[in-house]
PDB file of C-alpha atoms in Angstrom:
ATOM      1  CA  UNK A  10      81.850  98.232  68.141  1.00 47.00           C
ATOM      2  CA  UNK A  11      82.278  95.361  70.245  1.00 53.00           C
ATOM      3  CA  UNK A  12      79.507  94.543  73.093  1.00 59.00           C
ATOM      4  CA  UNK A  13      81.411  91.964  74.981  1.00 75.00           C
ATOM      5  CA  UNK A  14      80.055  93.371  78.321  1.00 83.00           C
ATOM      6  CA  UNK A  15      77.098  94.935  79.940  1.00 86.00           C
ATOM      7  CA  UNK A  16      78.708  97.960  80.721  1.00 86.00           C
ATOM      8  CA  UNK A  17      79.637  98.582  77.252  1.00 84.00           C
ATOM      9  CA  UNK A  18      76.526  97.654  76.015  1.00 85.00           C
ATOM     10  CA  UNK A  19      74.561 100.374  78.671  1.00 87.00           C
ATOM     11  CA  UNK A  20      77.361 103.015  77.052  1.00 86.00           C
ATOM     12  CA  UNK A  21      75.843 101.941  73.829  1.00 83.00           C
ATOM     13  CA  UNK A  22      72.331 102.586  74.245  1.00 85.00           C
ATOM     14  CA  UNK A  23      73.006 105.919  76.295  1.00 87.00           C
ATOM     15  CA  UNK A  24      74.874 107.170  73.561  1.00 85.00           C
ATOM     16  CA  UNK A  25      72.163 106.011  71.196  1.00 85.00           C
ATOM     17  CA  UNK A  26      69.528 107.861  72.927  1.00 88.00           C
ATOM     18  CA  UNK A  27      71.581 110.776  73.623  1.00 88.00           C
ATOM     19  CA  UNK A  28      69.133 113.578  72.505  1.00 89.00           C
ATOM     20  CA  UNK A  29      71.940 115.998  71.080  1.00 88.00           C
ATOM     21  CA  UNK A  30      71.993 113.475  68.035  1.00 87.00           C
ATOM     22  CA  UNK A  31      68.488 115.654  67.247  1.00 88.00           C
ATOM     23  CA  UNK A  32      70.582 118.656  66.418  1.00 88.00           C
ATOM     24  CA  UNK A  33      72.445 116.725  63.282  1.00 86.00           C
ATOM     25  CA  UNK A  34      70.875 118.098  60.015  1.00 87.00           C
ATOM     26  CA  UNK A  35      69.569 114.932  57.216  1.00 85.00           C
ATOM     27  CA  UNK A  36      72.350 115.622  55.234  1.00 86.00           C
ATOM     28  CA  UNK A  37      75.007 114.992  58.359  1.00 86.00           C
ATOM     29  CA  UNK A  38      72.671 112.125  58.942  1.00 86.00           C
ATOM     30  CA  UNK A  39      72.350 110.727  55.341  1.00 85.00           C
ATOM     31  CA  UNK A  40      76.031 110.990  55.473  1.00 84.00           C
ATOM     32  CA  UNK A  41      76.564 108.997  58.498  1.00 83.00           C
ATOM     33  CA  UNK A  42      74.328 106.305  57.149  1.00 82.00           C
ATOM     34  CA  UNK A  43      76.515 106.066  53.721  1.00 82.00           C
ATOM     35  CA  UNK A  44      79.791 105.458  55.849  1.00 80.00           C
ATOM     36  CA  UNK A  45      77.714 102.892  58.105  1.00 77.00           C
ATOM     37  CA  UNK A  46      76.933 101.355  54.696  1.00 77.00           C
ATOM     38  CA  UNK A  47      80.212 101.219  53.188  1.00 76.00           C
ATOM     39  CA  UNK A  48      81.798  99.767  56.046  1.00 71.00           C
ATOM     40  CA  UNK A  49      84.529 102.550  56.475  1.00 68.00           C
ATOM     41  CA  UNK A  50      86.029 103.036  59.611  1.00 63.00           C
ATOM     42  CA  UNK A  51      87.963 106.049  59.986  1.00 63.00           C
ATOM     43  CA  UNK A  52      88.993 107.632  63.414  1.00 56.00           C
ATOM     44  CA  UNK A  53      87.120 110.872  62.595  1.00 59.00           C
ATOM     45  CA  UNK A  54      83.892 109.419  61.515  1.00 58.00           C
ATOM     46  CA  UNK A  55      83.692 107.647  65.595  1.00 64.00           C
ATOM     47  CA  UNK A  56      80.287 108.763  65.911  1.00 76.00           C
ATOM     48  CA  UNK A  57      78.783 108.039  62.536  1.00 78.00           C
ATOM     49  CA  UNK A  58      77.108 104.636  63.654  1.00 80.00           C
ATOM     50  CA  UNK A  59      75.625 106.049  66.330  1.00 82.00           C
ATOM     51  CA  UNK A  60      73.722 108.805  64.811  1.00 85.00           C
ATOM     52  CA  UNK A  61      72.891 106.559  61.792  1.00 84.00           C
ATOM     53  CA  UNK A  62      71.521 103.593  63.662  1.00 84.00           C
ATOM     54  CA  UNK A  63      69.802 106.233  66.043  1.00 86.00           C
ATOM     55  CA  UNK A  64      68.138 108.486  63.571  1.00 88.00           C
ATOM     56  CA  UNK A  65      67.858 106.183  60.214  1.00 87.00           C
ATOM     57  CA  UNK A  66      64.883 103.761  60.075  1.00 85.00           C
ATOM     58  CA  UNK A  67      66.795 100.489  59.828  1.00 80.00           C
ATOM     59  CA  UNK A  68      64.437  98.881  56.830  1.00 80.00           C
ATOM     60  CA  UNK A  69      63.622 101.624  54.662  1.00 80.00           C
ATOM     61  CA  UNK A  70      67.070 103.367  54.865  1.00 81.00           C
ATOM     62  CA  UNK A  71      65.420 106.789  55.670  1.00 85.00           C
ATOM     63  CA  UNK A  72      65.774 109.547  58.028  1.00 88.00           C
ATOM     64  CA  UNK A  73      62.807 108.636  60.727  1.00 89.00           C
ATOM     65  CA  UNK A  74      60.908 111.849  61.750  1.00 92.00           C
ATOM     66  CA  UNK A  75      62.794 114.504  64.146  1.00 92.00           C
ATOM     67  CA  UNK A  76      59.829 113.771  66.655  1.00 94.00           C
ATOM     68  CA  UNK A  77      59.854 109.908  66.151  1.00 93.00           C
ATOM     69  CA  UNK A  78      63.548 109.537  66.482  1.00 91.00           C
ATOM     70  CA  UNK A  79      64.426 107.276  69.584  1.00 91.00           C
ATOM     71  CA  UNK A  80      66.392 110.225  71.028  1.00 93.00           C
ATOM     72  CA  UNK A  81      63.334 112.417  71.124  1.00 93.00           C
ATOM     73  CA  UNK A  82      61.083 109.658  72.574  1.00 92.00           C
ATOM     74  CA  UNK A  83      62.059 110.288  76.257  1.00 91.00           C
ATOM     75  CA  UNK A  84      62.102 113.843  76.073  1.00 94.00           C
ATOM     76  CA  UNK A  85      58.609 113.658  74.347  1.00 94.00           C
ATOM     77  CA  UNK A  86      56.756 111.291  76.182  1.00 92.00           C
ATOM     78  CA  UNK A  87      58.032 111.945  79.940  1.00 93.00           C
ATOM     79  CA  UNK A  88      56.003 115.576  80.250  1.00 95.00           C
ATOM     80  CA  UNK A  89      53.096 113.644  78.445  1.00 93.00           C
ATOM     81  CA  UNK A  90      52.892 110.729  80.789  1.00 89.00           C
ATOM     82  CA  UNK A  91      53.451 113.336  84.038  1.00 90.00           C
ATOM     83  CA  UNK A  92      50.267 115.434  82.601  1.00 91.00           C
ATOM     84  CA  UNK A  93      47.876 112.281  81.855  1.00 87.00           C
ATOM     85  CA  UNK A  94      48.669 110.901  85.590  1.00 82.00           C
ATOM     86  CA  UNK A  95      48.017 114.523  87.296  1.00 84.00           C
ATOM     87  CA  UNK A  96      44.498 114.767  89.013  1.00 82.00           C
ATOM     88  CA  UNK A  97      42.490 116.286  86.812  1.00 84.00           C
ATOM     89  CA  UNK A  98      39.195 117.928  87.703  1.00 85.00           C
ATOM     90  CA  UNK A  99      37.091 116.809  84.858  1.00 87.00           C
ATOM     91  CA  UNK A 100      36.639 114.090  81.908  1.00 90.00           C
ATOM     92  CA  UNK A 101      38.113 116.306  79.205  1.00 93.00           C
ATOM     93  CA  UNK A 102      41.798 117.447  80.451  1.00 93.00           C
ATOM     94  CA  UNK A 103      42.002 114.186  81.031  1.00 91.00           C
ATOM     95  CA  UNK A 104      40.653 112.352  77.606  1.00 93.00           C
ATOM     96  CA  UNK A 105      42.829 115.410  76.236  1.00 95.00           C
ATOM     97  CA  UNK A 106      46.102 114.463  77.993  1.00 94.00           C
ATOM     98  CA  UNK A 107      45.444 110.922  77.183  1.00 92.00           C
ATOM     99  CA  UNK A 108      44.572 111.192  73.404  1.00 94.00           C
ATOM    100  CA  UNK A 109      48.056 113.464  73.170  1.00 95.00           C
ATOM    101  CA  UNK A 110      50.247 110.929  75.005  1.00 93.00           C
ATOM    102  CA  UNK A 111      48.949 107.785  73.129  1.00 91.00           C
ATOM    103  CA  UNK A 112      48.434 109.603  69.493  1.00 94.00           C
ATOM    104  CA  UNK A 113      52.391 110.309  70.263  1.00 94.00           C
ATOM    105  CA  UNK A 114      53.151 106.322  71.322  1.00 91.00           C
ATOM    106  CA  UNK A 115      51.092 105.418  68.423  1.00 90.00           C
ATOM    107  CA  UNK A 116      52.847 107.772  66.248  1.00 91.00           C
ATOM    108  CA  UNK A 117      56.512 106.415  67.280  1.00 91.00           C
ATOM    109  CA  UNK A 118      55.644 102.300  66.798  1.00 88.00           C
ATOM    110  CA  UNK A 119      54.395 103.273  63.115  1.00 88.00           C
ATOM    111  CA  UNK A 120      57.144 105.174  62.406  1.00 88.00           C
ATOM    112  CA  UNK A 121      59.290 102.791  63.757  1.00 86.00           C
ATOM    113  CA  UNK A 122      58.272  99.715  63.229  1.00 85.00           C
ATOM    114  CA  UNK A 123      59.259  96.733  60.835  1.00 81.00           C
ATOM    115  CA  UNK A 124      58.391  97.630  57.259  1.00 76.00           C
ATOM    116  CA  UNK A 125      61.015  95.312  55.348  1.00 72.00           C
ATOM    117  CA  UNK A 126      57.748  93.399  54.167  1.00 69.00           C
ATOM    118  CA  UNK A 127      56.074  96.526  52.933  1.00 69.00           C
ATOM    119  CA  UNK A 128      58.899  98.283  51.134  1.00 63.00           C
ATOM    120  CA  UNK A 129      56.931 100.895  48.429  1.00 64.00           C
ATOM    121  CA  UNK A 130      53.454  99.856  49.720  1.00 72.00           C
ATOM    122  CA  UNK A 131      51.402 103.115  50.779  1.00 78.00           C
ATOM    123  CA  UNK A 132      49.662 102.950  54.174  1.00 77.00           C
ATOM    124  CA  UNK A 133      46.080 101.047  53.243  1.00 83.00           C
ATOM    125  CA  UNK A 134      42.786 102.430  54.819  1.00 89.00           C
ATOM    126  CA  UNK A 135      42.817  98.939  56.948  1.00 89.00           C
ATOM    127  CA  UNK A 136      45.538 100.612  58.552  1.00 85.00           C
ATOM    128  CA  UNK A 137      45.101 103.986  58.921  1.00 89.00           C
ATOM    129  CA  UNK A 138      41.885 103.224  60.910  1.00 92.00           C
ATOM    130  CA  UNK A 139      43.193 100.399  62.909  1.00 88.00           C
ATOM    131  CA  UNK A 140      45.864 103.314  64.236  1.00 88.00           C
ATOM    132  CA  UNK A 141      42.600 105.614  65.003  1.00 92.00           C
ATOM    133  CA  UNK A 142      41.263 103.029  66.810  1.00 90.00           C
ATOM    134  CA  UNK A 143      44.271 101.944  68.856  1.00 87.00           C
ATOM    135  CA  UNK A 144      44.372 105.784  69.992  1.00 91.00           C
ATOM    136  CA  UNK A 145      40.572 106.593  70.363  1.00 91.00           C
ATOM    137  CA  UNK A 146      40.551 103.282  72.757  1.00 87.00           C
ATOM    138  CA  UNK A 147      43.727 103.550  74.651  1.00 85.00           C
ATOM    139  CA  UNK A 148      42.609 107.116  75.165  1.00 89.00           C
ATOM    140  CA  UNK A 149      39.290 106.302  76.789  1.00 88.00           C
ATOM    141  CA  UNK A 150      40.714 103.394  78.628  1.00 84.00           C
ATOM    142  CA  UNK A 151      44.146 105.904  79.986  1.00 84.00           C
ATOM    143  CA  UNK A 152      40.642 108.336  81.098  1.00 87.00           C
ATOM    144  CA  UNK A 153      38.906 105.710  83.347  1.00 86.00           C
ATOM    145  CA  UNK A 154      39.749 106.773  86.572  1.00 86.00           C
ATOM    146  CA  UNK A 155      38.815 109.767  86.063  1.00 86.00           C
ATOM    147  CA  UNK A 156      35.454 109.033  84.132  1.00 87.00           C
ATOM    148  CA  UNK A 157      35.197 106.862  87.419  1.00 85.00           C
ATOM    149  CA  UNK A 158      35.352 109.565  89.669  1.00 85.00           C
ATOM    150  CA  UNK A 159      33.277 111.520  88.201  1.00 85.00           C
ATOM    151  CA  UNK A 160      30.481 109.270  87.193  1.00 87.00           C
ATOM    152  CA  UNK A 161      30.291 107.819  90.289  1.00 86.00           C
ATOM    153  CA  UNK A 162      30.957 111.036  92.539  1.00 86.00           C
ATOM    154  CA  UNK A 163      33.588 109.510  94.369  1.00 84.00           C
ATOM    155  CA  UNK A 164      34.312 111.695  97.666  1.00 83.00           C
ATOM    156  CA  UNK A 165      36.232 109.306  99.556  1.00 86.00           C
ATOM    157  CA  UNK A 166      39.910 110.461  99.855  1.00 84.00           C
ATOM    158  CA  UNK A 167      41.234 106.507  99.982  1.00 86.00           C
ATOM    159  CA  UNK A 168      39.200 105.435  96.548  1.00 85.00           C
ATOM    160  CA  UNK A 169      40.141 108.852  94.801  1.00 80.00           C
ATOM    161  CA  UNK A 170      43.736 108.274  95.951  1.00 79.00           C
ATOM    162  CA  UNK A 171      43.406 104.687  94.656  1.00 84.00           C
ATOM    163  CA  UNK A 172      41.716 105.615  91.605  1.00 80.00           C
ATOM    164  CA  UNK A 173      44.194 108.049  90.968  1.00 77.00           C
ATOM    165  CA  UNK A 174      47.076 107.642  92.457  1.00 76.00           C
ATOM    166  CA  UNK A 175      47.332 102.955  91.738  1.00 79.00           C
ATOM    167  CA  UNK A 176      44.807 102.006  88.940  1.00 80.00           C
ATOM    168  CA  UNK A 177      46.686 104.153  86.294  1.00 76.00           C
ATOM    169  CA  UNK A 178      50.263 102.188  86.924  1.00 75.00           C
ATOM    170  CA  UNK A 179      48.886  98.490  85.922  1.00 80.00           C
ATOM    171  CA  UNK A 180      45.950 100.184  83.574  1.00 77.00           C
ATOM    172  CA  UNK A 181      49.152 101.615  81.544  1.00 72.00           C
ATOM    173  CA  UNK A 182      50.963  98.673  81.568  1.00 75.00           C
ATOM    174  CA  UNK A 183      47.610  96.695  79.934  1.00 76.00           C
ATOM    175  CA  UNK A 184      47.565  99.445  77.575  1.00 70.00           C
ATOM    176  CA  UNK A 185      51.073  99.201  76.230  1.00 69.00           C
ATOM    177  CA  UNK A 186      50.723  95.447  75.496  1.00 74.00           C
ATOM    178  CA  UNK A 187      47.374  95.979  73.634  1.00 68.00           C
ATOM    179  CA  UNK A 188      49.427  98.378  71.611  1.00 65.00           C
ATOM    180  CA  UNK A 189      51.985  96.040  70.868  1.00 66.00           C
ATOM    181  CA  UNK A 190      49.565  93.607  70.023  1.00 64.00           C
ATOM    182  CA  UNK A 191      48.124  95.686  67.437  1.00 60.00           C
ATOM    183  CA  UNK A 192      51.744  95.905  65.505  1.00 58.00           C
ATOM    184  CA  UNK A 193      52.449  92.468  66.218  1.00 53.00           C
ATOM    185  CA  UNK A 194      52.194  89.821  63.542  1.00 46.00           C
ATOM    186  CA  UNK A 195      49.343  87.092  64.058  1.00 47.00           C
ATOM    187  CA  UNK A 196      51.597  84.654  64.783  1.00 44.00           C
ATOM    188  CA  UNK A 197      53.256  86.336  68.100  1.00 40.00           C
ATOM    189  CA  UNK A 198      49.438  87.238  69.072  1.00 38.00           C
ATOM    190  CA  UNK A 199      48.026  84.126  68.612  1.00 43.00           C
ATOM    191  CA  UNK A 200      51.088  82.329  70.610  1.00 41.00           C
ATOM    192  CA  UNK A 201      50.837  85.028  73.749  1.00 38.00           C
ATOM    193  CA  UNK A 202      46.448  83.644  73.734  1.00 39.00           C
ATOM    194  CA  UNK A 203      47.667  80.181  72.976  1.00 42.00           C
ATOM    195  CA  UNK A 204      49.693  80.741  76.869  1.00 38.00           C
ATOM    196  CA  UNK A 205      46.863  82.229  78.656  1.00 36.00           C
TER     197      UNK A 205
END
């Protein structure tokens, strides 16, 4: 697989993320990932990289999750994201839609993230509750607009559509960094403070 171009590289990623791989069993995964492994490189077994390096965690060696596979993260997270930016008319559809849509983000970056340091550790307490914050935070933060308008009984069409419709863009944005910052080593964090 040679990525000497861009275009080649886009073909890459969109076969990667294709989300038919999710239909291959673990066995025709585990399978894929021992030929990846070996370094065969047979005519036949074409798409064997693909659905290893899309469906195999790459530091632990093991099949990631059907519903934390990169291929499934699009199809996931799109009808999640539409339902926490729809008007909602209270505090609680919204918290709800919210807690769903970053319990699922917060789900995928464990599941996926760099555990070469950790291999055979078990997930400590430390972590487990650093996770239920990151959720129970974003959650209440991805609500605000609509705790806004209803704390404040906003009636004014232009600062509901604001609230609403322009706050939630940038206030997600915020959100995904502090989420990355949370599985980020101390080093990267400290150097991204050290800038501001």
């Amino acid at each position: 697989m040679f990525l000497n171009s861009f275009l080649s590289r886009v073909k890459l990623w969109f076969n990667l993320l294709d989300p038919s791989s999710l239909l291959s069993s673990d066995a025709e995964i585990q399978k894929a990932h021992s030929l990846l492994r070996s370094g065969e490189n047979r005519e036949k077994d074409a798409p064997a990289p693909t659905l290893a390096l899309s469906s195999v965690h790459a530091d632990s060696g093991a099949v990631l999750p059907l519903v934390f596979r990169p291929p499934a993260f699009l199809p996931i997270s799109a009808p999640l994201v539409v339902a926490s930016f729809l008007p909602h008319s209270g505090v609680k559809p919204a918290l709800f839609w919210q807690f769903l849509l970053q319990s699922y983000s917060t789900g995928f970056n464990y599941a996926n993230r760099n555990s070469s340091s950790e291999q055979g550790k078990t997930t400590s307490l430390k972590q487990l509750l650093l996770i239920a914050g990151t959720v129970s935070y974003t959650a209440c933060a991805g609500a605000l607009p609509q705790i806004f308008i209803n704390r404040l009984r906003v009636r004014s069409a232009p600062v509901q559509t604001f609230l609403r419709s322009i706050l939630p863009i940038p206030l997600s944005g915020e959100l995904f960094i502090l989420k990355l910052e949370n599985y980020s080593t101390p080093a990267i964090v400290n150097k991204r403070v050290q800038t501001l």
